[in-house]
Coordinates of C-alpha atoms in Angstrom, one line a residue:
X1335 CA -36.2 -6.2 -27.5
X1336 CA -35.7 -4.3 -24.5
X1337 CA -32.7 -6.7 -23.8
X1338 CA -31.6 -5.4 -27.3
X1339 CA -32.0 -1.8 -26.1
X1340 CA -30.6 -2.1 -23.0
X1341 CA -27.3 -3.8 -24.5
X1342 CA -27.2 -0.5 -27.2
X1343 CA -26.8 1.3 -24.0
X1344 CA -23.7 -0.4 -22.7
X1345 CA -20.6 1.2 -23.2
X1346 CA -18.7 -0.4 -25.9
X1347 CA -16.0 -2.2 -23.1
X1348 CA -19.2 -3.8 -21.4
X1349 CA -20.5 -5.6 -24.1
X1350 CA -17.0 -6.8 -25.6
X1351 CA -16.3 -10.2 -27.0
X1352 CA -15.8 -13.1 -24.2
X1353 CA -12.7 -14.2 -25.6
X1354 CA -11.1 -10.4 -25.4
X1355 CA -12.4 -10.3 -21.9
X1356 CA -10.8 -13.3 -20.9
X1357 CA -7.4 -12.1 -22.8
X1358 CA -7.1 -9.1 -21.4
X1359 CA -7.4 -10.9 -17.9
X1360 CA -5.1 -13.0 -18.6
X1361 CA -2.4 -10.4 -20.1
X1362 CA -2.7 -8.5 -17.2
X1363 CA -2.4 -10.4 -14.7
X1364 CA 0.7 -12.1 -16.5
X1365 CA 1.9 -9.1 -16.7
X1366 CA 1.9 -8.4 -13.2
X1367 CA 3.0 -11.4 -12.5
X1368 CA 6.1 -11.5 -14.2
X1369 CA 6.8 -8.0 -13.5
X1370 CA 7.7 -9.1 -9.9
X1371 CA 10.0 -11.9 -10.9
X1372 CA 13.4 -10.6 -9.6
X1373 CA 14.9 -13.0 -6.8
X1374 CA 18.0 -11.2 -6.1
X1375 CA 15.9 -8.6 -4.7
X1376 CA 15.4 -10.4 -1.3
X1377 CA 19.2 -10.7 -1.1
X1378 CA 20.6 -7.0 -2.6
X1379 CA 21.8 -5.5 1.1
X1380 CA 24.2 -8.8 2.0
X1381 CA 25.2 -8.0 -1.4
X1382 CA 26.3 -4.7 -1.0
X1383 CA 27.7 -5.7 2.0
X1384 CA 29.2 -9.0 1.3
X1385 CA 32.8 -9.4 -0.9
X1386 CA 31.0 -8.1 -4.1
X1387 CA 30.6 -5.3 -3.0
X1388 CA 32.7 -4.6 0.2
X1389 CA 30.4 -1.1 1.2
X1390 CA 30.7 -0.9 5.0
X1391 CA 27.4 -1.0 7.5
X1392 CA 27.6 2.5 8.1
X1393 CA 27.9 3.5 4.2
X1394 CA 24.8 1.6 3.7
X1395 CA 22.9 2.5 6.4
X1396 CA 23.4 6.0 6.9
X1397 CA 24.9 7.0 3.5
X1398 CA 23.0 4.7 0.5
X1399 CA 19.7 3.8 2.2
X1400 CA 18.2 7.2 2.4
X1401 CA 18.5 8.1 -0.6
X1402 CA 15.8 5.8 -1.4
X1403 CA 13.1 7.9 1.0
X1404 CA 14.3 11.9 -0.6
X1405 CA 13.8 10.3 -3.7
X1406 CA 10.5 8.7 -3.5
X1407 CA 9.3 12.2 -1.9
X1408 CA 10.5 13.8 -5.0
X1409 CA 9.0 11.5 -7.7
X1410 CA 5.8 10.6 -5.4
X1411 CA 3.6 13.5 -7.1
X1412 CA 5.2 14.1 -10.2
X1413 CA 4.7 10.5 -11.2
X1414 CA 1.1 10.3 -9.4
X1415 CA 0.3 13.1 -12.0
X1416 CA 1.5 11.7 -14.8
X1417 CA 0.5 8.8 -15.0
X1418 CA -2.8 10.2 -15.2
X1419 CA -1.9 12.6 -17.6
X1420 CA -0.1 10.1 -20.0
X1421 CA -2.9 7.0 -19.9
X1422 CA -0.8 5.1 -17.0
X1423 CA 1.9 2.9 -20.2
X1424 CA 4.9 5.3 -20.8
X1425 CA 4.6 5.9 -16.5
X1426 CA 4.8 2.1 -16.8
X1427 CA 7.4 1.7 -19.3
X1428 CA 9.7 4.1 -16.8
X1429 CA 8.8 1.8 -14.1
X1430 CA 10.0 -1.1 -16.5
X1431 CA 13.0 1.4 -17.5
X1432 CA 13.3 1.9 -14.5
X1433 CA 14.1 -1.8 -13.0
X1434 CA 16.5 -2.4 -15.5
X1435 CA 18.6 0.6 -14.4
X1436 CA 19.1 -0.3 -10.8
X1437 CA 20.1 -4.6 -12.1
X1438 CA 22.2 -2.4 -14.4
X1439 CA 23.7 -0.6 -11.6
X1440 CA 23.9 -3.4 -9.0
X1441 CA 26.4 -5.5 -11.2
X1442 CA 28.1 -2.9 -12.7
X1443 CA 28.5 -0.4 -10.0
X1444 CA 31.3 0.2 -7.4
X1445 CA 30.6 3.5 -6.4
X1446 CA 28.6 4.7 -3.2
X1447 CA 27.2 7.4 -5.7
X1448 CA 26.1 4.4 -7.8
X1449 CA 24.0 2.6 -5.3
X1450 CA 22.6 6.1 -4.2
X1451 CA 21.4 6.5 -8.3
X1452 CA 20.2 2.8 -7.9
X1453 CA 18.1 3.7 -4.9
X1454 CA 16.9 6.9 -7.1
X1455 CA 15.7 4.7 -9.7
X1456 CA 13.8 2.5 -7.2
X1457 CA 11.9 4.9 -6.0
X1458 CA 10.7 5.9 -9.0
X1459 CA 9.4 2.6 -9.4
X1460 CA 7.8 2.2 -6.2
X1461 CA 6.1 5.5 -7.0
X1462 CA 5.1 3.8 -10.4
X1463 CA 3.2 1.6 -8.7
X1464 CA 0.1 3.4 -9.0
X1465 CA 0.0 3.4 -12.7
X1466 CA -0.3 -0.6 -12.6
X1467 CA -3.5 -0.5 -9.7
X1468 CA -5.9 2.5 -11.8
X1469 CA -4.4 0.7 -15.3
X1470 CA -7.0 -1.5 -14.6
X1471 CA -10.0 0.7 -13.7
X1472 CA -9.7 2.1 -17.0
X1473 CA -10.1 -0.8 -19.0
X1474 CA -12.9 -2.2 -17.9
X1475 CA -16.3 -1.3 -16.6
X1476 CA -17.7 -0.4 -13.0
X1477 CA -19.2 -4.0 -13.3
X1478 CA -16.2 -5.5 -13.4
X1479 CA -13.7 -3.6 -10.9
X1480 CA -13.8 -5.8 -7.9
X1481 CA -13.0 -8.9 -10.2
X1482 CA -9.8 -7.4 -11.9
X1483 CA -8.8 -6.1 -8.9
X1484 CA -8.6 -9.5 -7.3
X1485 CA -7.7 -11.3 -9.8
X1486 CA -4.4 -8.4 -10.4
X1487 CA -3.9 -8.3 -6.4
X1488 CA -3.5 -12.0 -6.4
X1489 CA -0.9 -12.2 -9.4
X1490 CA 1.5 -9.3 -7.8
X1491 CA 1.9 -11.4 -4.7
X1492 CA 1.8 -14.9 -6.2
X1493 CA 5.3 -12.9 -8.4
X1494 CA 6.5 -11.8 -5.6
X1495 CA 5.9 -15.6 -3.2
X1496 CA 7.4 -16.6 -6.7
X1497 CA 10.5 -14.6 -6.2
X1498 CA 11.2 -14.8 -2.9
X1499 CA 11.2 -18.6 -3.0
X1500 CA 12.6 -18.5 -6.3
X1501 CA 15.8 -16.8 -5.8
X1502 CA 15.6 -19.0 -1.9
X1503 CA 16.2 -21.9 -3.5
X1504 CA 18.4 -20.7 -6.1
X1505 CA 21.2 -19.3 -3.1
X1506 CA 20.9 -22.6 -0.9
X1507 CA 19.7 -25.3 -2.7
X1508 CA 21.6 -23.6 -6.5
X1509 CA 24.9 -22.2 -4.8
X1510 CA 24.0 -19.3 -7.0
X1511 CA 26.7 -16.3 -6.2
X1512 CA 24.6 -12.8 -5.7
X1513 CA 25.9 -11.4 -8.5
X1514 CA 24.5 -14.4 -10.8
X1515 CA 21.5 -13.9 -8.8
X1516 CA 21.5 -9.9 -10.1
X1517 CA 22.3 -11.3 -13.8
X1518 CA 19.1 -13.4 -13.6
X1519 CA 17.2 -10.5 -11.7
X1520 CA 18.3 -8.5 -14.8
X1521 CA 16.7 -10.8 -17.4
X1522 CA 13.5 -11.1 -16.0
X1523 CA 13.1 -7.4 -16.1
X1524 CA 14.3 -6.8 -19.4
X1525 CA 11.4 -9.3 -20.3
X1526 CA 9.4 -7.2 -18.3
X1527 CA 9.9 -4.0 -20.3
X1528 CA 8.8 -6.1 -23.5
X1529 CA 5.3 -7.1 -21.8
X1530 CA 5.1 -3.4 -21.1
X1531 CA 5.3 -2.6 -24.5
X1532 CA 2.7 -4.7 -25.9
X1533 CA -0.1 -3.3 -23.5
X1534 CA -2.7 -1.8 -24.5
X1535 CA -3.0 2.0 -23.7
X1536 CA -6.3 3.4 -22.3
X1537 CA -8.7 6.2 -23.9
X1538 CA -9.5 7.8 -20.9
X1539 CA -8.3 8.0 -17.3
X1540 CA -9.5 9.3 -13.8
X1541 CA -8.9 13.1 -14.0
X1542 CA -7.2 14.5 -17.5
X1543 CA -8.8 12.1 -20.1
X1544 CA -12.3 12.4 -19.3
X1545 CA -14.5 11.8 -22.4
X1546 CA -17.5 14.6 -22.4
X1547 CA -19.6 14.2 -19.4
X1548 CA -18.1 11.4 -17.7
X1549 CA -17.9 13.9 -14.9
X1550 CA -21.0 13.8 -14.4
X1551 CA -21.3 10.0 -15.1
X1552 CA -18.5 9.1 -12.4
X1553 CA -19.8 10.5 -9.1
X1554 CA -22.5 12.9 -9.8
X1555 CA -23.0 13.7 -5.9
X1556 CA -20.0 14.7 -5.6
X1557 CA -18.6 15.7 -9.1
X1558 CA -21.7 17.4 -10.2
X1559 CA -21.7 19.7 -7.3
X1560 CA -18.2 21.0 -7.6
X1561 CA -18.0 21.5 -11.5
X1562 CA -21.6 23.2 -11.6
X1563 CA -21.8 26.4 -13.5
X1564 CA -18.1 25.8 -15.6
X1565 CA -19.8 23.7 -18.5
X1566 CA -18.8 26.3 -20.9
X1567 CA -15.0 26.3 -19.8
X1568 CA -14.2 23.0 -22.2
X1569 CA -11.9 20.1 -21.7
X1570 CA -9.2 22.4 -20.3
X1571 CA -11.1 24.6 -17.6
X1572 CA -12.1 21.4 -16.3
X1573 CA -8.8 20.0 -15.6
X1574 CA -7.8 23.2 -13.4
X1575 CA -10.8 23.5 -11.9
X1576 CA -11.9 19.9 -11.0
X1577 CA -8.4 19.0 -9.2
X1578 CA -8.2 21.9 -7.3
X1579 CA -12.1 21.6 -6.0
X1580 CA -11.6 17.7 -5.5
X1581 CA -8.8 18.9 -3.4
X1582 CA -11.0 21.3 -1.4
X1583 CA -13.9 18.2 -1.4
X1584 CA -10.2 16.0 0.4
X1585 CA -10.9 18.5 3.1
X1586 CA -14.2 18.8 4.0
X1587 CA -14.3 15.2 4.2
X1588 CA -11.4 14.9 6.6
X1589 CA -14.0 15.8 9.1
X1590 CA -15.8 12.9 9.0
X1591 CA -14.4 10.6 12.1
X1592 CA -13.8 7.3 10.2
X1593 CA -12.1 9.1 7.6
X1594 CA -9.7 11.2 9.3
X1595 CA -8.9 8.5 12.1
X1596 CA -7.6 5.9 9.3
X1597 CA -6.2 8.2 7.0
X1598 CA -4.2 9.1 10.3
X1599 CA -3.3 5.5 10.9
X1600 CA -2.2 5.0 6.8
X1601 CA 0.2 7.7 7.8
X1602 CA 1.9 7.5 11.1
X1603 CA 1.9 3.5 10.6
X1604 CA 2.9 2.9 7.0
X1605 CA 5.5 5.5 7.8
X1606 CA 7.2 3.6 10.7
X1607 CA 6.7 0.0 8.7
X1608 CA 8.4 1.0 5.2
X1609 CA 11.1 2.6 7.2
X1610 CA 11.4 -1.1 8.9
X1611 CA 11.1 -2.9 5.7
X1612 CA 14.1 -0.6 4.4
X1613 CA 16.3 -1.4 7.5
X1614 CA 15.6 -4.6 8.7
X1615 CA 18.3 -6.5 6.4
X1616 CA 21.6 -4.5 7.5
X1617 CA 19.7 -6.0 11.1
X1618 CA 19.8 -9.3 9.9
X1619 CA 22.8 -9.0 9.0
X1620 CA 24.0 -7.1 12.7
X1621 CA 22.6 -10.0 14.4
X1622 CA 24.2 -13.5 12.0
X1623 CA 26.9 -11.8 9.9
X1624 CA 26.9 -15.6 7.5
X1625 CA 29.8 -16.2 5.9
X1626 CA 28.4 -18.5 3.7
X1627 CA 25.5 -17.0 1.3
X1628 CA 23.8 -20.7 1.5
X1629 CA 23.1 -19.5 5.5
X1630 CA 21.1 -15.9 4.5
X1631 CA 17.8 -16.8 4.1
X1632 CA 16.0 -13.6 3.5
X1633 CA 14.8 -14.8 0.2
X1634 CA 12.6 -17.2 2.7
X1635 CA 11.8 -15.0 5.0
X1636 CA 10.3 -12.7 2.5
X1637 CA 8.2 -15.3 0.8
X1638 CA 7.2 -16.9 4.1
X1639 CA 5.6 -12.9 5.5
X1640 CA 4.0 -12.4 1.9
X1641 CA 2.1 -15.5 2.1
X1642 CA 1.2 -14.3 6.0
X1643 CA 0.5 -11.0 4.9
X1644 CA -2.1 -12.2 1.7
X1645 CA -3.9 -14.2 4.1
X1646 CA -4.1 -12.0 6.7
X1647 CA -5.7 -9.0 3.7
X1648 CA -8.1 -12.2 3.4
X1649 CA -9.3 -12.7 6.3
X1650 CA -9.5 -9.1 7.4
X1651 CA -12.6 -9.2 4.9
X1652 CA -14.5 -11.4 7.2
X1653 CA -14.2 -9.4 10.3
X1654 CA -17.7 -7.7 11.1
X1655 CA -17.9 -5.2 13.7
X1656 CA -19.1 -1.7 14.6
X1657 CA -16.2 -0.5 13.6
X1658 CA -17.4 3.3 14.4
X1659 CA -17.0 2.1 18.4
X1660 CA -13.9 -0.4 17.9
X1661 CA -11.8 1.1 15.2
X1662 CA -9.4 3.0 18.2
X1663 CA -8.9 0.0 19.9
X1664 CA -8.5 -2.6 16.9
X1665 CA -6.2 -0.2 15.6
X1666 CA -4.0 0.3 18.9
X1667 CA -4.2 -4.0 19.8
X1668 CA -2.3 -4.5 16.7
X1669 CA 0.2 -0.8 17.1
X1670 CA 0.8 -2.4 20.6
X1671 CA 1.7 -5.6 19.2
X1672 CA 4.1 -4.6 16.4
X1673 CA 6.1 -2.3 19.0
X1674 CA 6.3 -5.3 21.1
X1675 CA 7.9 -7.1 17.6
X1676 CA 10.1 -4.2 17.3
X1677 CA 11.1 -4.7 20.2
X1678 CA 11.7 -8.3 19.7
X1679 CA 13.6 -7.6 16.5
X1680 CA 16.1 -5.1 17.8
X1681 CA 16.6 -7.5 21.2
X1682 CA 17.7 -11.0 20.2
X1683 CA 19.9 -12.5 19.4
X1684 CA 18.7 -15.6 17.7
X1685 CA 18.0 -14.7 14.3
X1686 CA 15.6 -17.0 13.6
X1687 CA 13.6 -15.0 16.1
X1688 CA 14.1 -11.9 14.3
X1689 CA 12.4 -13.4 11.6
X1690 CA 9.6 -14.9 13.0
X1691 CA 9.1 -11.3 14.5
X1692 CA 9.3 -9.5 11.4
X1693 CA 7.0 -11.9 9.5
X1694 CA 3.8 -11.2 12.0
X1695 CA 5.0 -7.5 12.3
X1696 CA 4.1 -7.7 8.2
X1697 CA 1.3 -9.7 8.5
X1698 CA -0.1 -7.5 10.9
X1699 CA 0.1 -4.3 9.0
X1700 CA -1.0 -6.1 5.6
X1701 CA -4.2 -7.1 8.4
X1702 CA -5.4 -3.4 8.5
X1703 CA -4.2 -3.0 5.6
X1704 CA -8.0 -3.7 3.3
X1705 CA -10.0 -2.2 6.7
X1706 CA -8.9 1.1 6.4
X1707 CA -8.8 0.9 2.2
X1708 CA -12.6 0.1 3.0
X1709 CA -13.5 2.7 5.8
X1710 CA -11.8 5.2 3.8
X1711 CA -13.4 4.4 0.2
X1712 CA -17.4 3.3 1.6
X1713 CA -18.5 6.3 0.5
X1714 CA -15.9 8.0 -1.8
X1715 CA -15.6 8.1 -6.0
X1716 CA -13.3 6.8 -7.1
X1717 CA -11.9 9.7 -8.3
X1718 CA -12.4 11.0 -4.4
X1719 CA -11.1 7.4 -3.2
X1720 CA -7.6 7.5 -5.6
X1721 CA -7.3 11.5 -4.2
X1722 CA -7.1 11.0 -0.4
X1723 CA -5.0 8.0 -1.3
X1724 CA -2.6 10.2 -3.0
X1725 CA -2.5 12.9 -0.1
X1726 CA -1.9 9.8 2.5
X1727 CA 0.8 8.8 0.6
X1728 CA 2.5 12.0 0.1
X1729 CA 2.0 12.6 4.0
X1730 CA 3.0 9.9 4.7
X1731 CA 6.5 10.2 2.8
X1732 CA 7.1 13.9 4.2
X1733 CA 7.0 12.2 7.6
X1734 CA 9.1 9.3 6.8
X1735 CA 11.4 11.6 4.9
X1736 CA 11.3 13.9 8.7
X1737 CA 12.1 11.2 10.2
X1738 CA 15.4 9.7 8.1
X1739 CA 16.5 12.9 7.9
X1740 CA 17.0 13.0 12.2
X1741 CA 17.5 9.4 12.9
X1742 CA 19.6 7.9 10.1
X1743 CA 21.4 10.1 7.8
X1744 CA 24.6 11.0 8.2
X1745 CA 23.7 14.6 8.3
X1746 CA 21.6 14.1 11.7
X1747 CA 22.7 11.7 14.4
X1748 CA 23.5 9.0 12.0
X1749 CA 22.2 6.3 14.3
X1750 CA 23.4 3.0 13.3
X1751 CA 20.7 0.2 13.3
X1752 CA 20.4 -1.0 16.4
X1753 CA 19.4 2.6 18.0
X1754 CA 17.1 2.9 14.8
X1755 CA 15.1 0.4 15.7
X1756 CA 15.2 1.3 19.3
X1757 CA 13.6 4.7 17.7
X1758 CA 10.6 2.5 15.8
X1759 CA 10.2 1.1 18.7
X1760 CA 9.4 4.4 20.9
X1761 CA 7.2 5.6 18.1
X1762 CA 4.9 2.7 17.9
X1763 CA 4.8 2.1 21.4
X1764 CA 3.9 6.5 21.2
X1765 CA 1.2 5.6 18.6
X1766 CA -0.1 2.2 20.7
X1767 CA -1.0 4.9 23.8
X1768 CA -2.3 7.1 22.0
X1769 CA -5.1 5.2 20.2
X1770 CA -5.4 3.5 23.4
X1771 CA -6.9 6.4 25.0
X1772 CA -8.8 7.5 22.1
X1773 CA -10.0 4.2 22.4
X1774 CA -11.1 5.1 25.9
X1775 CA -12.7 8.0 25.6
X1776 CA -14.7 6.7 22.6
X1777 CA -16.1 4.1 25.0
X1778 CA -16.4 6.5 27.6
X1779 CA -18.2 8.8 24.9
X1780 CA -20.5 6.5 23.9
X1781 CA -21.7 5.0 27.5
X1782 CA -22.7 8.4 28.0
X1783 CA -24.9 8.8 25.3
X1784 CA -26.3 5.1 26.0
X1785 CA -27.3 6.3 29.7
X1786 CA -29.5 9.1 28.8
X1787 CA -31.6 6.9 26.1
X1788 CA -31.6 3.9 28.5
X1789 CA -33.5 6.7 31.3
X1790 CA -35.6 8.2 28.9
X1791 CA -36.5 4.5 28.1
X1792 CA -37.5 3.9 31.3
X1793 CA -39.5 7.0 31.9
X1794 CA -41.5 6.3 29.2
X1795 CA -41.9 2.8 30.5
X1796 CA -42.9 3.8 34.1
X1797 CA -45.1 6.3 32.4
X1798 CA -46.7 3.7 30.1
X1799 CA -48.9 1.9 32.4
X1800 CA -50.6 4.9 33.6
X1801 CA -52.4 5.5 29.5
X1802 CA -53.7 1.6 30.0
X1803 CA -56.8 -0.1 30.7
X1804 CA -56.0 -1.8 34.5
X1805 CA -56.5 -5.6 32.3
X1806 CA -54.0 -5.0 30.0
X1807 CA -51.0 -3.5 32.0
X1808 CA -49.5 -6.9 33.0
X1809 CA -49.4 -7.4 29.1
X1810 CA -48.2 -3.8 28.1
X1811 CA -45.7 -4.0 30.2
X1812 CA -43.8 -7.7 29.5
X1813 CA -44.6 -6.6 25.1
X1814 CA -41.7 -3.6 26.5

């Protein structure tokens, strides 16, 4: 009887039949896998610079690619809010339509303006990734969050790996032209749109579509306090009040040292990471301007970096240290390692050495990502966690845009790819020095706090024998 009562109290999604649960998991993972199959994506830059499109390297570097950064900053916040307000599925449909637009423009477009428009649609697909990751948590109960997140993330990584390997096999072994590879990608993304239409649209979301009392159930320690005294405002009042109060709460949380540190890492290091990612294919083409498409190995390199990144993320889960003491040192060492890899990529004339440095760079970044997620999210509700990561991503995008305007855009310095990578090397070197100096400061503070504690213990130890009988002195001292 007690068991029946417990089942009656569970949410409907908790008591779904096993077949429905398995179907949801399978379809979501299948969707995540298939939407990543875009075998032409690893070869977009050599396709633009090759005989198919005949764009010059300055056009690709200083005119076309910067549009991705600018448009991403422009669409990030609107898509973040629309994702929640429209309950995910419409934004996923928009993402699929944008993918189709990208490959239609790649196949049919011939002008610089068409390629800039392609970068705009690419920025929409990047911003809309939040819809897939958030969609998961709106379909299942909290007890299944971790399992669903691991399944969906694994499906996405497997899709990226499969797409890269498929593209490389088509180019190297099949001799498939880049244009044909883009037609194949267009077919896959069109199939992805069909899959999107059959996704179930959730009835609730994190901020704008909460059922009555959901805010209280989700995070009583935080949202109760923020929504206190506003019970008569109705749904609209909750929408207008809670988001603003949560933003203020984020400002208060920023005073926590670990959350502040890892949020700053997310802002500064991810900005540099994605700038490297946007321009590295241009660097490869500069180091090794292959005349035969079969000798372009971008897909294989992307597959290797995805595999190493997945392994590094998995290994990070088993690192057990005192993060309050060692975080700055770990971040500083990894960032210094990344700075060295950037210098190696920019100075070597061996394309395979450049490929290896790129794979290691991505792997080292992916190693720190799950640690940052854990350190930021460990004391937050899912609502505040989503907001913190949204704010961090926005500031990273603003920083990335500023650097792009100064360094890459033709209206700024308009640097070619090699000087750009020297700038990125200096950027990561400055970050590494800052982190390592901070680690030294933390170590000094820790030793200063430790010394008074040791002196107090020693003082107590000296006073202790005077308070016990003589025959017990040796026993007491030994015990202490």
